[in-house]
Short mmCIF file of C-alpha atoms in Angstrom, two decimals:
data_model
loop_
_atom_site.label_atom_id
_atom_site.label_comp_id
_atom_site.label_asym_id
_atom_site.label_seq_id
_atom_site.Cartn_x
_atom_site.Cartn_y
_atom_site.Cartn_z
CA MET A 1 116.64 88.55 200.99
CA LYS A 2 116.39 86.38 204.10
CA ILE A 3 118.79 87.64 206.79
CA GLY A 4 119.43 85.77 210.03
CA PHE A 5 121.26 86.92 213.14
CA ILE A 6 123.17 84.74 215.57
CA GLY A 7 122.87 86.87 218.68
CA ALA A 8 120.31 89.53 219.57
CA GLY A 9 122.50 92.37 220.86
CA ASN A 10 122.74 96.04 219.94
CA MET A 11 124.23 95.66 216.47
CA ALA A 12 121.87 92.86 215.45
CA ARG A 13 118.88 94.92 216.59
CA SER A 14 119.93 98.11 214.80
CA MET A 15 121.11 96.51 211.56
CA GLY A 16 118.16 94.14 211.41
CA ILE A 17 115.51 96.78 211.96
CA VAL A 18 116.85 98.90 209.09
CA TRP A 19 116.91 95.93 206.72
CA ALA A 20 113.39 94.96 207.79
CA GLU A 21 112.25 98.52 207.07
CA LEU A 22 113.81 98.16 203.61
CA GLY A 23 111.76 95.06 202.88
CA HIS A 24 114.13 92.21 203.74
CA GLU A 25 112.96 89.18 205.73
CA VAL A 26 114.78 89.22 209.08
CA PHE A 27 115.09 86.58 211.79
CA PHE A 28 116.62 87.50 215.16
CA GLY A 29 118.23 84.52 216.88
CA SER A 30 119.28 84.26 220.50
CA ARG A 31 120.49 81.69 223.04
CA ASP A 32 117.23 82.63 224.75
CA PRO A 33 114.61 82.12 222.00
CA ALA A 34 112.11 84.25 223.92
CA LYS A 35 114.50 87.21 223.62
CA GLY A 36 114.62 86.71 219.86
CA VAL A 37 110.83 86.72 219.75
CA ARG A 38 110.64 89.91 221.84
CA LEU A 39 113.18 91.62 219.58
CA ALA A 40 111.23 90.64 216.48
CA ALA A 41 108.08 92.10 217.99
CA PHE A 42 109.95 95.33 218.74
CA ALA A 43 111.42 95.46 215.22
CA GLY A 44 108.10 94.88 213.48
CA HIS A 45 107.87 94.78 209.66
CA GLY A 46 107.16 91.05 209.74
CA SER A 47 110.39 90.19 211.54
CA LEU A 48 110.71 86.78 213.14
CA GLY A 49 112.58 85.66 216.25
CA GLY A 50 113.62 82.52 218.06
CA SER A 51 116.73 80.43 218.57
CA ASN A 52 120.12 80.88 216.91
CA ASP A 53 119.66 77.56 215.09
CA GLU A 54 116.34 78.76 213.70
CA ALA A 55 118.01 81.98 212.52
CA VAL A 56 120.68 79.98 210.69
CA ALA A 57 118.10 77.72 209.05
CA PHE A 58 116.12 80.81 207.95
CA GLY A 59 118.85 83.08 206.60
CA GLU A 60 120.44 83.16 203.17
CA VAL A 61 122.92 85.56 204.77
CA VAL A 62 123.71 85.04 208.45
CA PHE A 63 125.36 87.64 210.67
CA PHE A 64 127.46 86.30 213.53
CA THR A 65 127.32 88.95 216.26
CA VAL A 66 128.55 87.15 219.39
CA ARG A 67 131.91 88.32 220.68
CA GLU A 68 134.66 85.99 221.93
CA GLN A 69 133.00 82.80 220.66
CA VAL A 70 132.79 80.79 217.46
CA PRO A 71 129.58 79.56 215.81
CA SER A 72 129.94 75.95 216.94
CA GLU A 73 129.70 77.16 220.54
CA MET A 74 126.39 78.86 219.80
CA LEU A 75 124.64 76.25 217.66
CA GLU A 76 123.50 72.67 217.95
CA SER A 77 125.11 72.07 214.56
CA VAL A 78 127.05 74.21 212.06
CA THR A 79 125.99 71.98 209.16
CA PRO A 80 123.12 74.32 208.12
CA LEU A 81 125.70 77.08 207.54
CA ALA A 82 127.29 75.15 204.68
CA GLY A 83 127.19 77.24 201.51
CA LYS A 84 125.69 80.26 203.27
CA VAL A 85 127.21 83.72 203.55
CA LEU A 86 128.34 84.13 207.16
CA VAL A 87 129.34 87.64 208.18
CA ASP A 88 131.59 88.07 211.22
CA ILE A 89 131.06 91.59 212.59
CA ASN A 90 132.94 91.10 215.86
CA ASN A 91 135.89 92.78 217.54
CA ARG A 92 138.03 91.56 220.41
CA VAL A 93 137.36 92.67 223.94
CA LEU A 94 139.63 95.63 224.65
CA PRO A 95 141.37 96.29 227.97
CA SER A 96 139.73 99.11 229.90
CA ASP A 97 142.85 101.28 229.64
CA PHE A 98 143.34 100.50 225.90
CA ALA A 99 146.81 99.11 226.68
CA MET A 100 147.01 96.87 223.62
CA GLY A 101 149.02 93.67 223.62
CA ALA A 102 150.65 91.96 220.65
CA LEU A 103 149.43 92.58 217.11
CA ILE A 104 146.69 90.27 215.87
CA GLY A 105 148.17 86.92 214.82
CA GLU A 106 144.84 85.42 213.77
CA SER A 107 141.66 87.38 213.23
CA LEU A 108 138.30 86.49 214.71
CA ALA A 109 137.04 86.07 211.14
CA GLU A 110 139.75 83.50 210.40
CA LYS A 111 138.79 81.61 213.56
CA THR A 112 135.17 81.67 212.42
CA ALA A 113 136.17 80.33 208.99
CA ALA A 114 138.20 77.55 210.58
CA ASP A 115 135.26 76.68 212.81
CA VAL A 116 132.78 76.58 209.91
CA PRO A 117 134.89 75.71 206.84
CA GLU A 118 131.86 75.12 204.60
CA ALA A 119 130.47 78.63 205.17
CA ARG A 120 131.30 81.61 202.95
CA VAL A 121 132.81 83.89 205.58
CA VAL A 122 132.98 87.66 205.18
CA LYS A 123 134.43 90.15 207.66
CA GLY A 124 132.66 93.48 207.95
CA TYR A 125 130.66 96.00 209.97
CA ASN A 126 133.20 96.07 212.82
CA THR A 127 134.33 99.70 212.50
CA MET A 128 131.16 101.45 213.60
CA ALA A 129 128.87 101.62 216.60
CA GLN A 130 125.22 100.64 216.37
CA GLU A 131 124.21 104.23 217.07
CA ILE A 132 125.05 105.33 213.52
CA PHE A 133 122.12 103.30 212.19
CA GLU A 134 119.78 105.72 213.92
CA HIS A 135 120.53 107.89 210.88
CA PRO A 136 118.56 106.92 207.77
CA PRO A 137 120.59 105.42 204.90
CA GLU A 138 120.49 108.63 202.86
CA ILE A 139 122.25 110.54 205.66
CA LEU A 140 124.94 107.89 206.05
CA ARG A 141 125.44 107.92 202.29
CA GLN A 142 125.89 111.70 202.33
CA GLN A 143 128.49 111.32 205.09
CA GLY A 144 130.43 108.66 203.15
CA VAL A 145 130.66 106.18 206.03
CA SER A 146 132.79 103.21 204.93
CA ALA A 147 132.24 99.50 205.58
CA PHE A 148 135.44 97.48 205.19
CA LEU A 149 134.87 93.98 203.80
CA CYS A 150 137.22 90.98 203.54
CA SER A 151 136.56 87.52 202.14
CA ASP A 152 138.13 84.77 200.07
CA ASP A 153 134.74 84.41 198.36
CA GLU A 154 134.24 87.29 195.93
CA GLU A 155 130.56 86.58 195.33
CA ALA A 156 129.81 86.47 199.06
CA LYS A 157 131.69 89.73 199.56
CA GLY A 158 129.63 91.29 196.76
CA ILE A 159 126.38 90.22 198.42
CA VAL A 160 127.41 91.85 201.69
CA ALA A 161 128.56 94.96 199.80
CA GLY A 162 125.05 95.22 198.35
CA LEU A 163 123.48 94.99 201.79
CA ALA A 164 125.91 97.61 203.10
CA HIS A 165 124.90 99.92 200.25
CA GLU A 166 121.27 99.60 201.33
CA HIS A 167 122.33 100.72 204.81
CA GLY A 168 123.84 103.83 203.19
CA LEU A 169 127.44 102.66 203.65
CA ILE A 170 130.30 102.77 201.14
CA ALA A 171 131.62 99.21 200.79
CA VAL A 172 135.43 99.06 200.64
CA ASP A 173 136.88 95.84 199.24
CA CYS A 174 139.88 94.98 201.44
CA GLY A 175 140.78 91.71 199.72
CA GLY A 176 140.96 88.23 201.16
CA LEU A 177 140.07 87.06 204.64
CA ARG A 178 143.67 87.37 205.83
CA ALA A 179 143.20 91.15 205.61
CA ALA A 180 140.63 90.83 208.41
CA ARG A 181 143.60 91.08 210.78
CA MET A 182 144.09 94.68 209.67
CA VAL A 183 140.37 95.45 209.54
CA GLU A 184 139.93 94.18 213.10
CA ALA A 185 142.88 96.32 214.20
CA LEU A 186 141.07 99.22 212.52
CA GLY A 187 138.05 98.35 214.65
CA ASP A 188 140.28 98.57 217.73
CA PHE A 189 141.44 102.01 216.61
CA ILE A 190 137.97 103.43 215.96
CA ARG A 191 136.75 102.15 219.34
CA TYR A 192 139.72 103.87 220.97
CA MET A 193 138.78 107.10 219.19
CA MET A 194 135.15 106.70 220.28
CA ARG A 195 135.84 106.07 223.95
CA GLY A 196 139.50 106.46 224.80
CA ALA A 197 139.93 109.75 222.91
CA ASP A 198 136.37 110.92 223.64
CA TYR A 199 135.19 111.49 220.07
CA GLY A 200 131.92 109.75 220.86
CA LEU A 201 129.94 106.88 219.43
CA PHE A 202 129.26 108.62 216.12
CA ALA A 203 132.94 108.57 215.14
CA THR A 204 133.37 106.79 211.80
CA ILE A 205 136.03 106.17 209.18
CA ASN A 206 135.65 107.36 205.58
CA PHE A 207 138.00 105.80 203.05
CA ARG A 208 138.54 107.84 199.87
CA THR A 209 140.93 107.73 196.94
CA ILE A 210 141.66 111.25 195.70
CA PRO A 211 142.56 112.05 192.06
CA ALA A 212 146.21 111.96 191.02
CA PRO A 213 147.79 115.39 190.44
CA ALA A 214 148.18 116.65 186.91
CA GLU A 215 151.96 116.64 187.30
CA GLU A 216 154.60 115.58 189.81
CA ARG A 217 156.42 118.53 191.34
CA LEU A 218 158.12 116.81 194.28
CA GLY A 219 160.17 114.24 192.41
CA GLY A 220 158.01 111.12 192.78
CA ARG A 221 158.89 107.80 194.41
CA GLY A 222 161.63 106.98 191.91
CA LEU A 223 163.68 110.10 192.54
CA GLN A 224 167.33 109.44 193.41
CA LEU A 225 169.55 112.30 194.51
#
């Protein structure tokens, strides 16, 4: 699969290198095309680099990795994104003391979708630090690290779930794009646990559904006394 990155920061580098190692075609875009070229040379495995617009033109799936902006602010035109899977991996900038303000009224992913209405927007990859990709996929799979995905486009969400599986992540379907508000709040929480609570950059979230008990012994939800 052809994967393009808008932005050449830490997450783009780490995610892209792993996918290149796995045989995908990867293009690293940047506002500074020379930086994209340097990153591609570092990544190897036939990776390409250049401008953000070139990355969008190249990719079947495009990852938007630039915080606090929308795609139209990064591109000459958003028209080439029409019909493409566009994955918003971003979180808001947090205050240094983690003193959170009001709950999220509109997610970054919803803003991205409003900015590029013809793209197939998926929210994901915002609840982990880039350092976890230093582990090979088989180790992440053993650890059960979850990737929480939201989209109003089920096919697009399935494509991103498949890519997450190749990274060794367990894709968790969180429903439509509106649920990105909760997933981004989850990203705020895990970043607090990483830095504010000093659990470190390898802190992750594992989502599991456990089996139901053979019998109810505590009365169940319908109990009335």
